[in-house]
Short mmCIF file of C-alpha atoms and ligand atoms in Angstrom, two decimals:
data_model
loop_
_atom_site.label_atom_id
_atom_site.label_comp_id
_atom_site.label_asym_id
_atom_site.label_seq_id
_atom_site.Cartn_x
_atom_site.Cartn_y
_atom_site.Cartn_z
CA MET A 1 117.58 1.28 69.92
CA GLU A 2 117.75 -0.46 66.59
CA HIS A 3 119.61 -3.81 66.43
CA PHE A 4 119.70 -3.93 70.23
CA ALA A 5 119.12 -7.68 70.29
CA VAL A 6 122.26 -8.30 68.22
CA VAL A 7 124.28 -5.81 70.24
CA GLN A 8 123.19 -7.66 73.38
CA SER A 9 124.33 -10.99 71.89
CA ILE A 10 127.66 -9.42 70.98
CA ILE A 11 128.15 -8.20 74.54
CA ARG A 12 127.17 -11.60 75.94
CA ALA A 13 129.65 -13.42 73.68
CA GLY A 14 132.37 -10.88 74.48
CA LEU A 15 131.87 -11.20 78.25
CA ALA A 16 131.91 -14.98 78.00
CA GLY A 17 135.17 -14.79 76.01
CA ASP A 18 133.63 -16.87 73.22
CA ARG A 19 135.43 -15.56 70.14
CA GLU A 20 133.60 -17.76 67.69
CA ALA A 21 130.16 -16.65 68.91
CA LEU A 22 131.34 -13.05 69.04
CA ASP A 23 132.43 -13.20 65.42
CA LYS A 24 129.14 -14.79 64.40
CA GLN A 25 127.12 -12.06 66.10
CA VAL A 26 129.26 -9.32 64.57
CA MET A 27 128.58 -10.86 61.15
CA ARG A 28 124.87 -10.85 62.02
CA LEU A 29 125.06 -7.16 62.84
CA CYS A 30 126.88 -6.55 59.54
CA GLU A 31 124.07 -8.28 57.65
CA ARG A 32 121.42 -6.17 59.42
CA LEU A 33 123.34 -2.95 58.76
CA GLU A 34 123.90 -3.94 55.13
CA LYS A 35 120.16 -4.46 54.70
CA ALA A 36 119.54 -1.05 56.24
CA GLY A 37 121.93 0.47 53.68
CA GLU A 38 124.56 1.41 56.28
CA SER A 39 127.49 0.24 54.21
CA LYS A 40 130.01 2.65 55.75
CA GLU A 41 129.38 1.16 59.20
CA VAL A 42 129.65 -2.33 57.71
CA ALA A 43 133.03 -1.45 56.21
CA THR A 44 134.19 -0.12 59.60
CA LEU A 45 133.16 -3.35 61.32
CA HIS A 46 135.00 -5.40 58.68
CA ARG A 47 138.11 -3.33 59.25
CA LEU A 48 137.85 -3.83 63.03
CA ARG A 49 137.54 -7.59 62.52
CA ALA A 50 140.54 -7.66 60.21
CA ALA A 51 142.65 -5.59 62.62
CA ALA A 52 141.62 -7.78 65.56
CA ARG A 53 142.54 -10.89 63.57
CA ASP A 54 146.04 -9.53 63.16
CA THR A 55 146.59 -9.09 66.89
CA GLN A 56 144.77 -12.26 67.97
CA GLU A 57 147.02 -14.30 65.76
CA MET A 58 149.95 -13.23 67.88
CA VAL A 59 148.64 -15.14 70.89
CA PRO A 60 149.03 -18.93 71.03
CA SER A 61 146.06 -20.66 69.56
CA ARG A 62 143.85 -23.22 71.22
CA VAL A 63 143.51 -25.07 67.93
CA GLU A 64 147.08 -26.32 68.01
CA MET A 65 147.16 -30.04 67.54
CA SER A 66 149.56 -32.33 69.32
CA ARG A 67 152.06 -34.19 67.17
CA GLY A 68 150.61 -37.44 68.46
CA GLN A 69 147.57 -37.17 66.20
CA VAL A 70 149.63 -37.73 63.09
CA SER A 71 151.55 -40.99 63.13
CA GLY A 72 155.27 -41.21 62.55
CA GLU A 73 158.63 -40.69 64.16
CA LEU A 74 159.67 -37.28 65.43
CA LEU A 75 161.39 -35.33 62.65
CA GLU A 76 164.24 -33.47 64.29
CA PRO A 77 166.79 -30.90 63.00
CA GLY A 78 169.86 -33.01 62.05
CA ILE A 79 167.86 -35.63 60.14
CA ASN A 80 168.96 -35.59 56.50
CA ALA A 81 166.53 -35.12 53.63
CA PRO A 82 166.49 -37.85 50.95
CA ILE A 83 168.59 -37.16 47.85
CA ASP A 84 168.54 -37.83 44.11
CA ARG A 85 170.98 -40.73 43.73
CA GLU A 86 172.28 -39.53 40.36
CA THR A 87 172.93 -35.88 41.20
CA GLY A 88 173.05 -35.85 45.01
CA ALA A 89 170.48 -33.01 45.04
CA ARG A 90 168.11 -32.93 48.01
CA LEU A 91 164.55 -33.96 47.18
CA CYS A 92 162.95 -31.69 49.77
CA SER A 93 163.64 -29.05 52.34
CA ILE A 94 162.59 -29.38 55.97
CA ASP A 95 161.22 -26.41 57.85
CA PHE A 96 160.74 -26.36 61.59
CA GLN A 97 158.52 -23.31 61.51
CA SER A 98 160.37 -20.61 63.34
CA GLY A 99 159.06 -17.79 61.09
CA ASP A 100 156.15 -15.35 61.20
CA LYS A 101 153.55 -16.52 63.74
CA ARG A 102 150.69 -14.48 62.29
CA ALA A 103 148.03 -15.92 60.03
CA PRO A 104 148.12 -14.80 56.40
CA VAL A 105 145.48 -12.22 55.52
CA TYR A 106 142.52 -13.55 53.58
CA SER A 107 139.44 -12.26 51.76
CA GLY A 108 135.93 -13.65 51.94
CA GLY A 109 135.46 -17.12 53.36
CA VAL A 110 139.07 -18.31 52.96
CA LEU A 111 139.96 -17.84 56.62
CA ASP A 112 136.86 -19.81 57.60
CA THR A 113 137.91 -22.67 55.32
CA VAL A 114 141.42 -22.75 56.76
CA GLU A 115 140.22 -22.48 60.35
CA GLY A 116 137.50 -25.09 59.72
CA LEU A 117 140.14 -27.47 58.45
CA LEU A 118 142.29 -26.92 61.52
CA ARG A 119 139.28 -27.37 63.80
CA GLU A 120 138.76 -30.86 62.39
CA TRP A 121 142.04 -31.87 64.02
CA THR A 122 140.98 -30.76 67.47
CA ASN A 123 137.64 -32.52 67.13
CA GLU A 124 138.93 -35.79 65.77
CA SER A 125 136.79 -37.92 68.08
CA ALA A 126 133.60 -36.07 67.08
CA LEU A 127 134.45 -36.80 63.46
CA GLN A 128 135.24 -40.43 64.21
CA ALA A 129 131.82 -40.82 65.84
CA VAL A 130 130.27 -40.31 62.42
CA GLY A 131 132.87 -42.46 60.69
CA VAL A 132 135.07 -39.77 59.13
CA SER A 133 138.58 -38.52 59.83
CA PRO A 134 140.04 -35.00 59.55
CA THR A 135 140.95 -33.67 56.11
CA ARG A 136 144.42 -34.87 55.17
CA THR A 137 144.75 -33.56 51.63
CA LEU A 138 144.49 -29.98 50.46
CA LEU A 139 145.07 -28.40 47.07
CA ILE A 140 145.79 -24.65 47.09
CA TYR A 141 145.57 -22.80 43.79
CA GLY A 142 145.68 -19.21 42.61
CA PRO A 143 147.88 -16.62 40.90
CA PRO A 144 151.53 -15.98 41.83
CA GLY A 145 152.02 -13.98 45.01
CA ALA A 146 148.54 -14.73 46.43
CA GLY A 147 149.91 -16.30 49.62
CA LYS A 148 149.75 -20.00 48.71
CA THR A 149 153.12 -20.97 50.14
CA VAL A 150 152.66 -18.86 53.29
CA THR A 151 149.29 -20.59 53.80
CA ALA A 152 150.92 -24.03 53.72
CA HIS A 153 153.52 -22.86 56.25
CA TYR A 154 150.78 -21.45 58.46
CA ILE A 155 148.78 -24.69 58.43
CA ALA A 156 151.84 -26.77 59.35
CA ARG A 157 152.67 -24.36 62.16
CA ARG A 158 149.15 -24.51 63.54
CA LEU A 159 149.22 -28.29 63.36
CA ASN A 160 152.51 -28.10 65.23
CA LEU A 161 154.27 -30.20 62.60
CA PRO A 162 157.44 -29.66 60.56
CA LEU A 163 156.90 -28.91 56.88
CA VAL A 164 158.61 -31.09 54.29
CA THR A 165 158.61 -29.17 51.00
CA ALA A 166 159.33 -30.77 47.64
CA ARG A 167 159.26 -29.06 44.30
CA ILE A 168 157.99 -31.35 41.58
CA ASP A 169 160.59 -30.04 39.12
CA GLY A 170 163.30 -30.94 41.64
CA LEU A 171 162.08 -34.54 41.63
CA ILE A 172 162.09 -34.82 37.86
CA SER A 173 165.31 -36.30 36.59
CA SER A 174 166.60 -36.66 33.05
CA PHE A 175 167.58 -40.24 33.87
CA LEU A 176 164.92 -42.73 32.91
CA GLY A 177 163.15 -44.20 35.91
CA THR A 178 164.90 -41.93 38.41
CA THR A 179 161.92 -39.57 38.67
CA ALA A 180 159.58 -42.33 39.82
CA ARG A 181 162.20 -43.52 42.31
CA ASN A 182 162.67 -39.95 43.62
CA ILE A 183 158.94 -39.60 44.19
CA ALA A 184 158.78 -42.93 45.98
CA ASN A 185 161.76 -41.98 48.18
CA LEU A 186 160.25 -38.63 49.02
CA PHE A 187 156.94 -40.17 50.09
CA ASP A 188 158.73 -42.90 52.07
CA PHE A 189 160.56 -40.17 53.97
CA ALA A 190 157.40 -38.09 54.58
CA ASN A 191 155.41 -41.16 55.68
CA ARG A 192 158.09 -42.22 58.12
CA TYR A 193 157.99 -38.95 60.08
CA ALA A 194 155.13 -36.92 61.54
CA CYS A 195 155.04 -33.95 59.17
CA VAL A 196 153.06 -31.99 56.63
CA LEU A 197 154.20 -32.82 53.09
CA LEU A 198 154.06 -29.85 50.74
CA LEU A 199 154.20 -30.43 46.99
CA ASP A 200 154.92 -26.91 45.75
CA GLU A 201 154.75 -25.90 42.07
CA PHE A 202 152.65 -28.93 41.34
CA ASP A 203 151.93 -27.71 37.81
CA ALA A 204 155.42 -28.76 36.71
CA LEU A 205 153.69 -32.08 36.02
CA ALA A 206 151.25 -30.46 33.66
CA LYS A 207 154.07 -28.68 31.83
CA LEU A 208 155.81 -32.00 31.31
CA ARG A 209 152.65 -33.45 29.83
CA ASP A 210 152.70 -30.83 27.05
CA ASP A 211 156.01 -32.18 25.82
CA PRO A 212 155.25 -34.95 23.25
CA GLN A 213 158.66 -36.56 23.80
CA GLU A 214 157.86 -37.08 27.46
CA ILE A 215 154.56 -38.93 27.12
CA GLY A 216 155.85 -42.30 28.34
CA GLU A 217 157.80 -40.80 31.21
CA ILE A 218 154.99 -38.52 32.35
CA LYS A 219 152.51 -41.41 32.48
CA ARG A 220 154.90 -43.27 34.73
CA VAL A 221 155.43 -40.19 36.89
CA VAL A 222 151.71 -39.46 37.24
CA ASN A 223 150.98 -43.09 38.10
CA THR A 224 153.69 -43.20 40.75
CA LEU A 225 152.43 -39.95 42.18
CA LEU A 226 148.81 -41.15 42.32
CA GLN A 227 149.79 -44.39 44.02
CA ASN A 228 151.87 -42.52 46.56
CA LEU A 229 149.17 -39.94 47.23
CA ASP A 230 146.68 -42.75 47.88
CA LEU A 231 149.02 -44.50 50.29
CA ARG A 232 149.90 -41.27 52.03
CA LYS A 233 146.29 -40.91 53.30
CA ASN A 234 147.12 -43.42 56.05
CA PHE A 235 150.03 -41.34 57.30
CA GLY A 236 150.00 -37.56 57.36
CA VAL A 237 148.78 -34.30 55.92
CA THR A 238 149.57 -33.42 52.31
CA ILE A 239 149.24 -30.01 50.66
CA ALA A 240 149.79 -29.41 46.94
CA ILE A 241 150.11 -25.98 45.35
CA THR A 242 149.55 -24.93 41.76
CA ASN A 243 149.19 -21.70 39.80
CA HIS A 244 147.39 -23.34 36.91
CA ASP A 245 144.54 -25.35 38.37
CA ARG A 246 143.06 -26.24 35.01
CA LEU A 247 146.25 -27.81 33.72
CA LEU A 248 146.22 -30.44 36.41
CA ASP A 249 145.30 -33.98 35.57
CA PRO A 250 141.69 -34.60 36.77
CA ALA A 251 142.85 -37.81 38.41
CA VAL A 252 145.32 -35.80 40.50
CA TRP A 253 142.69 -33.15 41.29
CA ARG A 254 140.29 -35.80 42.63
CA ARG A 255 142.88 -36.98 45.17
CA PHE A 256 142.47 -33.78 47.20
CA GLU A 257 139.58 -33.58 49.66
CA THR A 258 139.60 -29.79 49.94
CA GLN A 259 140.50 -27.22 47.32
CA LEU A 260 141.34 -23.72 48.40
CA GLN A 261 141.38 -20.87 45.92
CA LEU A 262 143.41 -17.79 46.79
CA GLY A 263 143.16 -14.61 44.77
CA GLU A 264 143.66 -10.90 44.98
CA PRO A 265 142.79 -9.45 48.39
CA ASP A 266 139.55 -7.48 48.74
CA GLU A 267 139.48 -3.99 50.25
CA SER A 268 139.49 -4.96 53.89
CA ALA A 269 142.20 -7.63 53.35
CA ARG A 270 144.27 -5.06 51.43
CA GLU A 271 144.10 -2.66 54.35
CA SER A 272 145.21 -5.38 56.78
CA LEU A 273 148.10 -6.35 54.51
CA ILE A 274 149.16 -2.71 54.14
CA ALA A 275 148.99 -2.15 57.92
CA ARG A 276 151.12 -5.26 58.39
CA PHE A 277 153.71 -4.48 55.76
CA LEU A 278 154.09 -0.82 56.81
CA GLN A 279 155.06 -1.91 60.35
CA PRO A 280 156.86 -0.73 62.44
CA ILE A 281 155.23 2.46 61.16
CA ASP A 282 151.71 2.74 62.59
CA ALA A 283 149.89 4.26 59.65
CA PRO A 284 146.61 6.08 60.36
CA ASN A 285 143.44 4.51 59.04
CA SER A 286 143.09 7.19 56.36
CA THR A 287 146.55 6.28 54.99
CA LEU A 288 145.60 2.60 54.86
CA ARG A 289 142.53 3.53 52.84
CA VAL A 290 144.52 5.70 50.43
CA PHE A 291 147.15 2.98 49.92
CA SER A 292 144.43 0.39 49.46
CA TYR A 293 142.66 2.61 46.92
CA CYS A 294 145.85 2.80 44.84
CA LEU A 295 146.71 -0.87 45.17
CA ALA A 296 143.35 -2.41 44.18
CA GLY A 297 143.84 -5.48 42.01
CA ARG A 298 147.35 -6.18 43.35
CA THR A 299 148.36 -9.45 44.99
CA GLY A 300 149.64 -9.75 48.56
CA ALA A 301 153.21 -10.09 47.26
CA ASP A 302 152.85 -6.86 45.20
CA ILE A 303 151.49 -5.03 48.24
CA GLU A 304 154.42 -6.25 50.34
CA ARG A 305 156.92 -5.12 47.70
CA ILE A 306 155.35 -1.65 47.32
CA CYS A 307 155.05 -1.09 51.09
CA THR A 308 158.69 -2.12 51.57
CA ALA A 309 159.79 0.25 48.80
CA ALA A 310 157.71 3.07 50.35
CA LYS A 311 159.36 2.51 53.75
CA ARG A 312 162.82 2.63 52.14
CA THR A 313 161.95 5.85 50.34
CA LEU A 314 160.49 7.40 53.49
CA ALA A 315 163.46 6.41 55.63
CA LEU A 316 165.89 8.19 53.29
CA SER A 317 163.66 11.21 52.64
CA GLY A 318 164.00 12.60 56.15
CA GLU A 319 160.24 13.20 56.27
CA SER A 320 158.30 12.26 59.37
CA HIS A 321 156.83 8.75 59.63
CA ASP A 322 153.20 9.77 59.33
CA GLY A 323 150.39 9.96 56.76
CA PRO A 324 151.90 12.72 54.55
CA GLY A 325 155.38 11.12 54.68
CA LEU A 326 153.95 7.79 53.56
CA PHE A 327 151.82 9.51 50.92
CA HIS A 328 154.84 11.18 49.31
CA ALA A 329 156.80 7.93 49.52
CA LEU A 330 154.00 5.97 47.83
CA SER A 331 153.75 8.59 45.12
CA SER A 332 157.46 8.35 44.31
CA VAL A 333 157.45 4.54 44.42
CA LEU A 334 154.57 4.49 41.93
CA ALA A 335 156.30 7.11 39.78
CA ARG A 336 159.32 4.82 39.47
CA THR A 337 157.15 1.93 38.25
CA PRO A 338 156.80 2.10 34.47
CA HIS A 339 153.16 1.23 33.84
CA HIS A 340 149.93 1.28 35.85
CA ASP A 341 146.68 -0.27 34.65
CA HIS A 342 144.92 1.07 37.69
CA VAL A 343 143.93 4.73 37.13
CA PRO A 344 144.30 5.99 40.77
CA ALA A 345 147.87 4.58 40.88
CA ARG A 346 148.66 6.25 37.56
CA ILE A 347 147.32 9.60 38.77
CA LEU A 348 149.24 9.46 42.06
CA ALA A 349 152.39 8.57 40.11
CA THR A 350 152.09 11.73 38.02
CA ASP A 351 150.34 14.42 40.02
CA GLN A 352 149.69 14.39 43.79
CA GLU A 353 147.23 17.31 43.68
CA ALA A 354 145.18 15.66 40.95
CA PHE A 355 145.10 12.57 43.14
CA VAL A 356 143.75 14.58 46.08
CA SER A 357 141.07 15.95 43.76
CA LEU A 358 140.26 12.38 42.68
CA ILE A 359 139.79 11.02 46.21
CA ALA A 360 137.88 14.12 47.36
CA ASN A 361 135.40 13.57 44.53
CA ASP A 362 135.09 9.80 44.85
CA GLY A 363 131.83 9.21 46.74
CA ALA A 364 132.45 5.46 46.95
CA LEU A 365 135.67 6.02 48.90
CA SER A 366 133.82 8.43 51.22
CA LEU A 367 136.89 9.94 52.88
CA LYS A 368 136.16 13.09 54.89
CA GLN A 369 138.23 16.20 54.16
CA THR A 370 139.92 15.89 57.57
CA GLU A 371 140.90 12.31 56.74
CA ILE A 372 142.25 13.39 53.35
CA GLY A 373 144.27 16.04 55.17
CA GLU A 374 145.63 13.49 57.64
CA ALA A 375 146.62 11.10 54.84
CA THR A 376 148.12 13.63 52.42
CA GLY A 377 149.21 16.68 54.42
CA TYR A 378 147.05 19.14 52.45
CA GLY A 379 145.13 21.67 54.56
CA GLN A 380 141.34 21.56 54.49
CA SER A 381 140.87 24.68 52.38
CA ARG A 382 143.37 23.37 49.80
CA VAL A 383 141.56 20.01 49.71
CA SER A 384 138.32 21.89 49.20
CA ASP A 385 139.81 23.97 46.32
CA LEU A 386 141.28 20.89 44.69
CA LYS A 387 137.93 19.12 45.01
CA LYS A 388 136.18 21.96 43.20
CA ALA A 389 138.83 22.24 40.48
CA LYS A 390 138.43 18.53 39.61
CA ARG A 391 141.94 18.48 38.29
CA HIS A 392 141.98 14.67 38.07
CA LEU A 393 139.46 14.71 35.23
CA LEU A 394 142.05 15.80 32.67
CA LEU A 395 144.33 12.93 33.64
CA MET A 396 141.44 10.48 33.56
CA GLU A 397 140.53 11.58 30.06
CA ALA A 398 144.15 11.16 29.02
CA SER A 399 144.09 7.59 30.43
CA HIS A 400 140.91 6.75 28.49
CA ALA A 401 142.42 8.11 25.31
CA GLN A 402 145.46 5.80 25.62
N1 LIG B 501 147.44 -13.44 51.83
C1 LIG B 501 148.63 -13.07 52.29
N2 LIG B 501 148.83 -12.84 53.60
C2 LIG B 501 150.04 -12.45 54.06
N3 LIG B 501 151.11 -12.29 53.29
C3 LIG B 501 150.97 -12.50 51.97
C4 LIG B 501 149.74 -12.89 51.41
N4 LIG B 501 149.89 -13.04 50.08
C5 LIG B 501 151.16 -12.75 49.81
N5 LIG B 501 151.83 -12.42 50.94
C6 LIG B 501 153.24 -12.00 51.01
O1 LIG B 501 153.79 -12.18 49.72
C7 LIG B 501 154.88 -13.08 49.74
C8 LIG B 501 154.67 -14.13 48.67
O2 LIG B 501 153.64 -15.02 49.06
P1 LIG B 501 153.67 -16.57 48.69
O3 LIG B 501 155.08 -17.00 48.49
O4 LIG B 501 152.85 -17.32 49.66
O5 LIG B 501 152.94 -16.50 47.28
P2 LIG B 501 152.53 -17.73 46.34
O6 LIG B 501 151.05 -17.65 46.15
O7 LIG B 501 153.10 -18.99 46.88
O8 LIG B 501 153.25 -17.28 44.99
P3 LIG B 501 154.01 -18.16 43.87
O9 LIG B 501 152.93 -18.80 43.04
O10 LIG B 501 154.78 -17.12 43.12
O11 LIG B 501 154.88 -19.16 44.58
C9 LIG B 501 154.93 -13.71 51.12
O12 LIG B 501 156.24 -13.71 51.59
C10 LIG B 501 154.05 -12.84 51.98
O13 LIG B 501 154.84 -11.98 52.74
MG1 LIG B 502 154.65 -20.20 46.27
#
């Protein structure tokens, strides 16, 4: 049997309950299969990994760190956040992490980066033996809706620490000197308690810099921020988030030990997100692939919005909660959205039969006729007729002409 050695290693790791080794061996098998040109099998394995990730994340993790490893007093509910002395507005919100326990869904090596970072905290002594300490500063950047804020929440939850979130624009005051004092007060608060400090919408600083009237003030603000970020290293974990990485001051950028880029989900991440956001409906695999095909290029937040809208539509339509029901719901959700850059979404929004013809003819998608039937409700002979008629071609030509 081909690849038997890898299969044997997979079984060994599985029997020993070693998830890390198991994952490594599965990746090895994927590489071998990829080399042998078996990309369909590789895709299936990736989907299995993604689905397993979703359920594993429901069980308590061994990587959880005790609060003791970050210094500071215990931050309890009831403790008041610092305020802007001029306006009385709170400088941060405090979150004790009672929300979604699952990890966000990531593409490529992002999960490995996040998990690697968390592992540093459980292996602090190993790091200390070579004279380094765990990563304390992380910059997350990427487009809106990519999962940056949910990632920060996830990290704090895994570290078992409350999350103190400040928005830079909330710290900026129109009163001279107040901004710098707000920043100092915020950091004093975060350093006093064991917590993760999240500086969300960090690019507000960069926007300020573009305003010529603010030059003096922004210099002061950036300097205060840099000083506070440097001092903070001795206390706790700090995460900053920005949409516009290139606008950030290089001096600020350098302060962060790890930079994490989030983007649009790849195919397997899209399917996991769709499966998650369609819950409690258990969509068949073929439906996940059809949804994913239509939603290529969308962010996690878009996918969540579209899946929620599809569930609403389905619930009111009276159709059954299965592949065809979801297919019709997705079609009407897309039809209500004014413009689609992505051709499959545009075709499904206008003509369901043309869409069936499109997926039946798309070799890269490689959906079997039975799977197309399961996902759309069309009988096999109809799928076969639609495939031959190539009805989608007309619509595709119309899209090119636009
Ligand atoms: N990778 C992901 N995994 C799981 N959920 C996601 C992911 N990306 C987006 N979402 C969903 O989309 C919503 C928005 O995500 P989030 O607030 O983290 O985006 P963001 O990158 O911080 O966007 P913005 O720049 O607009 O603040 C979340 O509530 C979450 O449900
Ligand atoms: Mg955000």
